[in-house]
Amino acid sequence: SQTIHQWPATLVQPVGSPLSLECTVEGTSNPNLYWYRQAAGRGLQLLFYSVGIGQISSEVPQNLSASRPQDRQFILSSKKLLLSDSGFYLCAGRVRYYGYTFGSGTRLTVV
Amino acid sequence: AQKITQTQPGMFVQEKEAVTLDCTYDTSDQSYGLFWYKQPSSGEMIFLIYQGSYDEQNATEGRYSLNFQKARKSANLVISASQLGDSAMYFCAVLGNEKLTFGTGTRLTIIP
């Protein structure tokens, strides 16, 4: 079965600092991978998705970028964080049509 | 593009009663999938139930069932015999064109 690993669980970063969140997949190969952001009390907004190494699709123009250097690794980055980047970030993976698996999430607070 | 509407921001239900969480969707895809997820306060997303757009029978998983009305573009979640542990946020989502789009969610609170 597929397991999504995310770290750290919580992160407090100052405005203007860089960001790197890593997501790794265990148990499957060639998954579709996704980064979602959830603002407090809100739904999930799709930020990026990737169907393969080096292939990134961006859904929303923003201060963030994503990369997929390896099949089972998906990275969310920012060069300079904004206050509005605060939120709960979830990585998800899909292999089969209905097999979506989520990581445990990273709660980012930009101060 | 897909759009999901969940019109109930919050619901309070007595323990052991059944509850229906509403979800309507809009998609231009001919083939799509419908999901319901539960998100407790810990933040993890727990998969509950899935319905394919061509499935003729409503999906069921234990106490969860999905009332799928394709013509109305409706995919309501029914939880039978609610329990205190059912208190959480519930999200409806549609999968189309490799992307899973979520609604804004319903916060369900079960009252003892």
mmCIF file of C-alpha atoms in Angstrom:
data_model
loop_
_atom_site.group_PDB
_atom_site.id
_atom_site.type_symbol
_atom_site.label_atom_id
_atom_site.label_comp_id
_atom_site.label_asym_id
_atom_site.label_seq_id
_atom_site.Cartn_x
_atom_site.Cartn_y
_atom_site.Cartn_z
ATOM 1 C CA SER A 1 0.000 0.000 0.000
ATOM 2 C CA GLN A 2 1.032 3.597 -0.531
ATOM 3 C CA THR A 3 2.300 5.758 2.338
ATOM 4 C CA ILE A 4 2.991 9.487 2.089
ATOM 5 C CA HIS A 5 5.607 10.936 4.424
ATOM 6 C CA GLN A 6 5.706 14.649 5.169
ATOM 7 C CA TRP A 7 7.868 16.675 7.482
ATOM 8 C CA PRO A 8 8.037 18.702 9.565
ATOM 9 C CA ALA A 9 4.644 18.557 11.276
ATOM 10 C CA THR A 10 4.807 22.194 12.320
ATOM 11 C CA LEU A 11 6.967 25.075 11.179
ATOM 12 C CA VAL A 12 7.238 28.714 12.208
ATOM 13 C CA GLN A 13 9.135 30.891 9.768
ATOM 14 C CA PRO A 14 9.752 34.645 9.580
ATOM 15 C CA VAL A 15 8.509 36.681 6.650
ATOM 16 C CA GLY A 16 11.084 36.738 3.867
ATOM 17 C CA SER A 17 12.719 33.468 4.809
ATOM 18 C CA PRO A 18 12.952 30.519 2.386
ATOM 19 C CA LEU A 19 10.831 27.391 2.617
ATOM 20 C CA SER A 20 11.355 23.784 1.660
ATOM 21 C CA LEU A 21 8.765 21.116 2.438
ATOM 22 C CA GLU A 22 9.475 17.573 1.396
ATOM 23 C CA CYS A 23 7.088 14.779 0.598
ATOM 24 C CA THR A 24 8.190 11.231 -0.073
ATOM 25 C CA VAL A 25 6.220 8.206 -1.196
ATOM 26 C CA GLU A 26 6.658 4.667 0.021
ATOM 27 C CA GLY A 27 5.156 1.491 -1.312
ATOM 28 C CA THR A 28 4.381 2.442 -4.917
ATOM 29 C CA SER A 29 6.140 3.744 -7.989
ATOM 30 C CA ASN A 30 5.225 6.355 -10.568
ATOM 31 C CA PRO A 31 2.474 8.002 -8.527
ATOM 32 C CA ASN A 32 0.739 11.259 -9.358
ATOM 33 C CA LEU A 33 1.688 13.682 -6.596
ATOM 34 C CA TYR A 34 -0.126 16.762 -5.334
ATOM 35 C CA TRP A 35 0.438 19.701 -3.006
ATOM 36 C CA TYR A 36 -2.624 21.208 -1.353
ATOM 37 C CA ARG A 37 -2.938 24.165 1.010
ATOM 38 C CA GLN A 38 -5.701 24.594 3.545
ATOM 39 C CA ALA A 39 -6.296 27.961 5.190
ATOM 40 C CA ALA A 40 -7.750 27.857 8.703
ATOM 41 C CA GLY A 41 -11.321 26.545 8.619
ATOM 42 C CA ARG A 42 -11.363 26.330 4.833
ATOM 43 C CA GLY A 43 -11.259 23.702 2.107
ATOM 44 C CA LEU A 44 -8.236 22.366 0.305
ATOM 45 C CA GLN A 45 -6.761 24.343 -2.557
ATOM 46 C CA LEU A 46 -4.691 22.486 -5.128
ATOM 47 C CA LEU A 47 -1.351 24.224 -5.598
ATOM 48 C CA PHE A 48 0.709 21.883 -7.781
ATOM 49 C CA TYR A 49 0.531 18.416 -9.227
ATOM 50 C CA SER A 50 3.021 16.171 -10.951
ATOM 51 C CA VAL A 51 2.518 13.114 -13.150
ATOM 52 C CA GLY A 52 6.228 12.292 -13.382
ATOM 53 C CA ILE A 53 9.816 13.330 -12.710
ATOM 54 C CA GLY A 54 10.387 16.949 -13.668
ATOM 55 C CA GLN A 55 6.740 17.438 -14.675
ATOM 56 C CA ILE A 56 5.004 20.121 -12.624
ATOM 57 C CA SER A 57 1.633 21.765 -13.222
ATOM 58 C CA SER A 58 0.783 24.906 -11.303
ATOM 59 C CA GLU A 59 -2.827 25.604 -10.460
ATOM 60 C CA VAL A 60 -2.630 28.971 -8.745
ATOM 61 C CA PRO A 61 -0.157 31.838 -9.338
ATOM 62 C CA GLN A 62 1.613 32.379 -6.047
ATOM 63 C CA ASN A 63 4.802 32.785 -4.154
ATOM 64 C CA LEU A 64 5.519 29.061 -4.215
ATOM 65 C CA SER A 65 7.145 26.555 -6.545
ATOM 66 C CA ALA A 66 7.344 22.776 -6.692
ATOM 67 C CA SER A 67 9.853 20.277 -7.974
ATOM 68 C CA ARG A 68 9.970 16.525 -8.457
ATOM 69 C CA PRO A 69 13.615 15.487 -8.640
ATOM 70 C CA GLN A 70 12.878 11.791 -8.104
ATOM 71 C CA ASP A 71 9.893 9.548 -8.757
ATOM 72 C CA ARG A 72 8.928 9.370 -5.091
ATOM 73 C CA GLN A 73 9.960 12.864 -3.981
ATOM 74 C CA PHE A 74 7.935 16.054 -4.267
ATOM 75 C CA ILE A 75 9.215 19.343 -2.882
ATOM 76 C CA LEU A 76 7.374 22.590 -2.191
ATOM 77 C CA SER A 77 9.564 25.688 -2.012
ATOM 78 C CA SER A 78 9.550 29.420 -1.617
ATOM 79 C CA LYS A 79 12.411 31.890 -1.880
ATOM 80 C CA LYS A 80 10.734 34.482 0.359
ATOM 81 C CA LEU A 81 7.734 33.634 2.498
ATOM 82 C CA LEU A 82 4.771 35.997 2.852
ATOM 83 C CA LEU A 83 2.310 36.181 5.724
ATOM 84 C CA SER A 84 -0.353 34.869 3.341
ATOM 85 C CA ASP A 85 1.633 31.645 2.875
ATOM 86 C CA SER A 86 0.565 30.504 6.337
ATOM 87 C CA GLY A 87 -1.636 27.427 6.285
ATOM 88 C CA PHE A 88 -1.805 23.683 6.456
ATOM 89 C CA TYR A 89 0.058 21.989 3.607
ATOM 90 C CA LEU A 90 -0.870 18.500 2.547
ATOM 91 C CA CYS A 91 0.893 16.231 0.105
ATOM 92 C CA ALA A 92 -1.134 13.526 -1.650
ATOM 93 C CA GLY A 93 -0.362 10.678 -3.984
ATOM 94 C CA ARG A 94 -2.441 8.600 -6.341
ATOM 95 C CA VAL A 95 -1.678 5.378 -8.137
ATOM 96 C CA ARG A 96 -4.966 3.739 -8.861
ATOM 97 C CA TYR A 97 -8.046 5.631 -10.001
ATOM 98 C CA TYR A 98 -9.516 5.899 -6.524
ATOM 99 C CA GLY A 99 -6.362 5.406 -4.478
ATOM 100 C CA TYR A 100 -5.680 8.858 -3.064
ATOM 101 C CA THR A 101 -3.423 8.879 -0.008
ATOM 102 C CA PHE A 102 -2.583 11.954 2.045
ATOM 103 C CA GLY A 103 0.374 12.740 4.225
ATOM 104 C CA SER A 104 -0.102 13.966 7.778
ATOM 105 C CA GLY A 105 0.461 17.590 6.774
ATOM 106 C CA THR A 106 2.681 20.511 7.763
ATOM 107 C CA ARG A 107 1.231 23.425 9.676
ATOM 108 C CA LEU A 108 3.159 26.511 8.535
ATOM 109 C CA THR A 109 2.946 29.801 10.399
ATOM 110 C CA VAL A 110 4.698 32.781 8.873
ATOM 111 C CA VAL A 111 5.415 35.483 11.437
ATOM 112 C CA ALA B 1 -12.816 22.704 -14.384
ATOM 113 C CA GLN B 2 -14.654 21.172 -11.461
ATOM 114 C CA LYS B 3 -16.655 22.973 -8.807
ATOM 115 C CA ILE B 4 -17.916 21.481 -5.560
ATOM 116 C CA THR B 5 -20.570 23.078 -3.368
ATOM 117 C CA GLN B 6 -21.185 22.098 0.220
ATOM 118 C CA THR B 7 -23.952 24.354 1.528
ATOM 119 C CA GLN B 8 -23.827 23.306 5.194
ATOM 120 C CA PRO B 9 -20.892 24.988 6.946
ATOM 121 C CA GLY B 10 -21.846 23.355 10.242
ATOM 122 C CA MET B 11 -24.221 20.713 11.559
ATOM 123 C CA PHE B 12 -25.160 19.482 15.023
ATOM 124 C CA VAL B 13 -26.583 15.982 15.304
ATOM 125 C CA GLN B 14 -27.670 13.892 18.271
ATOM 126 C CA GLU B 15 -25.628 10.751 18.863
ATOM 127 C CA LYS B 16 -27.071 7.610 17.213
ATOM 128 C CA GLU B 17 -29.102 9.613 14.712
ATOM 129 C CA ALA B 18 -28.454 9.447 10.967
ATOM 130 C CA VAL B 19 -27.019 12.496 9.244
ATOM 131 C CA THR B 20 -26.886 13.586 5.609
ATOM 132 C CA LEU B 21 -24.143 15.901 4.389
ATOM 133 C CA ASP B 22 -24.960 17.657 1.128
ATOM 134 C CA CYS B 23 -22.699 17.946 -1.882
ATOM 135 C CA THR B 24 -23.385 19.165 -5.389
ATOM 136 C CA TYR B 25 -20.814 19.332 -8.117
ATOM 137 C CA ASP B 26 -20.227 20.694 -11.558
ATOM 138 C CA THR B 27 -17.871 19.093 -14.033
ATOM 139 C CA SER B 28 -17.488 18.962 -17.784
ATOM 140 C CA ASP B 29 -15.832 15.535 -17.657
ATOM 141 C CA GLN B 30 -17.868 12.556 -18.887
ATOM 142 C CA SER B 31 -16.050 10.204 -16.543
ATOM 143 C CA TYR B 32 -15.257 11.305 -13.022
ATOM 144 C CA GLY B 33 -15.033 10.092 -9.465
ATOM 145 C CA LEU B 34 -16.633 11.386 -6.296
ATOM 146 C CA PHE B 35 -14.993 11.137 -2.885
ATOM 147 C CA TRP B 36 -15.780 11.937 0.697
ATOM 148 C CA TYR B 37 -13.028 12.580 3.228
ATOM 149 C CA LYS B 38 -13.109 13.116 6.960
ATOM 150 C CA GLN B 39 -10.680 15.516 8.604
ATOM 151 C CA PRO B 40 -10.459 15.357 12.419
ATOM 152 C CA SER B 41 -8.810 18.119 14.410
ATOM 153 C CA SER B 42 -5.417 16.461 13.885
ATOM 154 C CA GLY B 43 -5.611 17.498 10.227
ATOM 155 C CA GLU B 44 -5.189 14.119 8.580
ATOM 156 C CA MET B 45 -7.434 13.363 5.625
ATOM 157 C CA ILE B 46 -9.266 10.072 6.038
ATOM 158 C CA PHE B 47 -10.827 8.490 2.958
ATOM 159 C CA LEU B 48 -14.421 7.439 3.576
ATOM 160 C CA ILE B 49 -16.102 6.459 0.349
ATOM 161 C CA TYR B 50 -15.814 6.597 -3.430
ATOM 162 C CA GLN B 51 -18.389 6.646 -6.255
ATOM 163 C CA GLY B 52 -17.573 6.387 -9.942
ATOM 164 C CA SER B 53 -19.706 8.383 -12.324
ATOM 165 C CA TYR B 54 -20.681 5.229 -14.214
ATOM 166 C CA ASP B 55 -21.458 3.192 -11.123
ATOM 167 C CA GLU B 56 -25.162 2.423 -11.113
ATOM 168 C CA GLN B 57 -25.332 1.374 -7.489
ATOM 169 C CA ASN B 58 -24.778 3.793 -4.636
ATOM 170 C CA ALA B 59 -21.518 3.143 -2.821
ATOM 171 C CA THR B 60 -21.560 1.908 0.758
ATOM 172 C CA GLU B 61 -18.757 1.441 3.285
ATOM 173 C CA GLY B 62 -19.922 0.325 6.694
ATOM 174 C CA ARG B 63 -21.924 3.173 8.256
ATOM 175 C CA TYR B 64 -21.236 5.422 5.268
ATOM 176 C CA SER B 65 -23.278 5.496 2.093
ATOM 177 C CA LEU B 66 -23.248 7.857 -0.824
ATOM 178 C CA ASN B 67 -26.572 8.999 -2.258
ATOM 179 C CA PHE B 68 -25.555 9.563 -5.880
ATOM 180 C CA GLN B 69 -28.012 11.385 -8.149
ATOM 181 C CA LYS B 70 -26.158 11.899 -11.393
ATOM 182 C CA ALA B 71 -28.806 13.959 -13.174
ATOM 183 C CA ARG B 72 -28.920 16.370 -10.260
ATOM 184 C CA LYS B 73 -25.120 16.298 -9.909
ATOM 185 C CA SER B 74 -25.550 15.467 -6.277
ATOM 186 C CA ALA B 75 -23.421 13.172 -4.085
ATOM 187 C CA ASN B 76 -24.652 13.357 -0.511
ATOM 188 C CA LEU B 77 -22.947 11.420 2.272
ATOM 189 C CA VAL B 78 -25.173 9.567 4.706
ATOM 190 C CA ILE B 79 -23.780 8.472 8.055
ATOM 191 C CA SER B 80 -26.016 6.046 9.901
ATOM 192 C CA ALA B 81 -26.064 5.718 13.685
ATOM 193 C CA SER B 82 -23.701 8.625 14.325
ATOM 194 C CA GLN B 83 -21.034 8.317 17.000
ATOM 195 C CA LEU B 84 -19.136 10.913 19.020
ATOM 196 C CA GLY B 85 -16.015 10.044 17.015
ATOM 197 C CA ASP B 86 -17.750 11.218 13.863
ATOM 198 C CA SER B 87 -17.267 14.827 14.944
ATOM 199 C CA ALA B 88 -14.944 16.321 12.323
ATOM 200 C CA MET B 89 -14.806 18.289 9.080
ATOM 201 C CA TYR B 90 -16.166 16.444 6.058
ATOM 202 C CA PHE B 91 -15.099 17.225 2.512
ATOM 203 C CA CYS B 92 -16.655 16.228 -0.765
ATOM 204 C CA ALA B 93 -14.307 16.044 -3.754
ATOM 205 C CA VAL B 94 -14.470 15.268 -7.456
ATOM 206 C CA LEU B 95 -11.691 13.682 -9.466
ATOM 207 C CA GLY B 96 -11.418 14.712 -13.068
ATOM 208 C CA ASN B 97 -8.529 15.205 -15.466
ATOM 209 C CA GLU B 98 -5.997 13.894 -12.930
ATOM 210 C CA LYS B 99 -6.999 16.462 -10.296
ATOM 211 C CA LEU B 100 -8.993 16.159 -7.101
ATOM 212 C CA THR B 101 -11.046 19.296 -6.347
ATOM 213 C CA PHE B 102 -12.517 19.789 -2.881
ATOM 214 C CA GLY B 103 -15.539 21.586 -1.530
ATOM 215 C CA THR B 104 -15.338 23.984 1.408
ATOM 216 C CA GLY B 105 -16.404 21.332 3.879
ATOM 217 C CA THR B 106 -19.030 20.766 6.578
ATOM 218 C CA ARG B 107 -18.144 20.751 10.253
ATOM 219 C CA LEU B 108 -20.148 17.988 11.898
ATOM 220 C CA THR B 109 -20.569 17.952 15.663
ATOM 221 C CA ILE B 110 -22.170 14.952 17.351
ATOM 222 C CA ILE B 111 -23.976 15.786 20.580
ATOM 223 C CA PRO B 112 -24.090 13.136 23.335
#
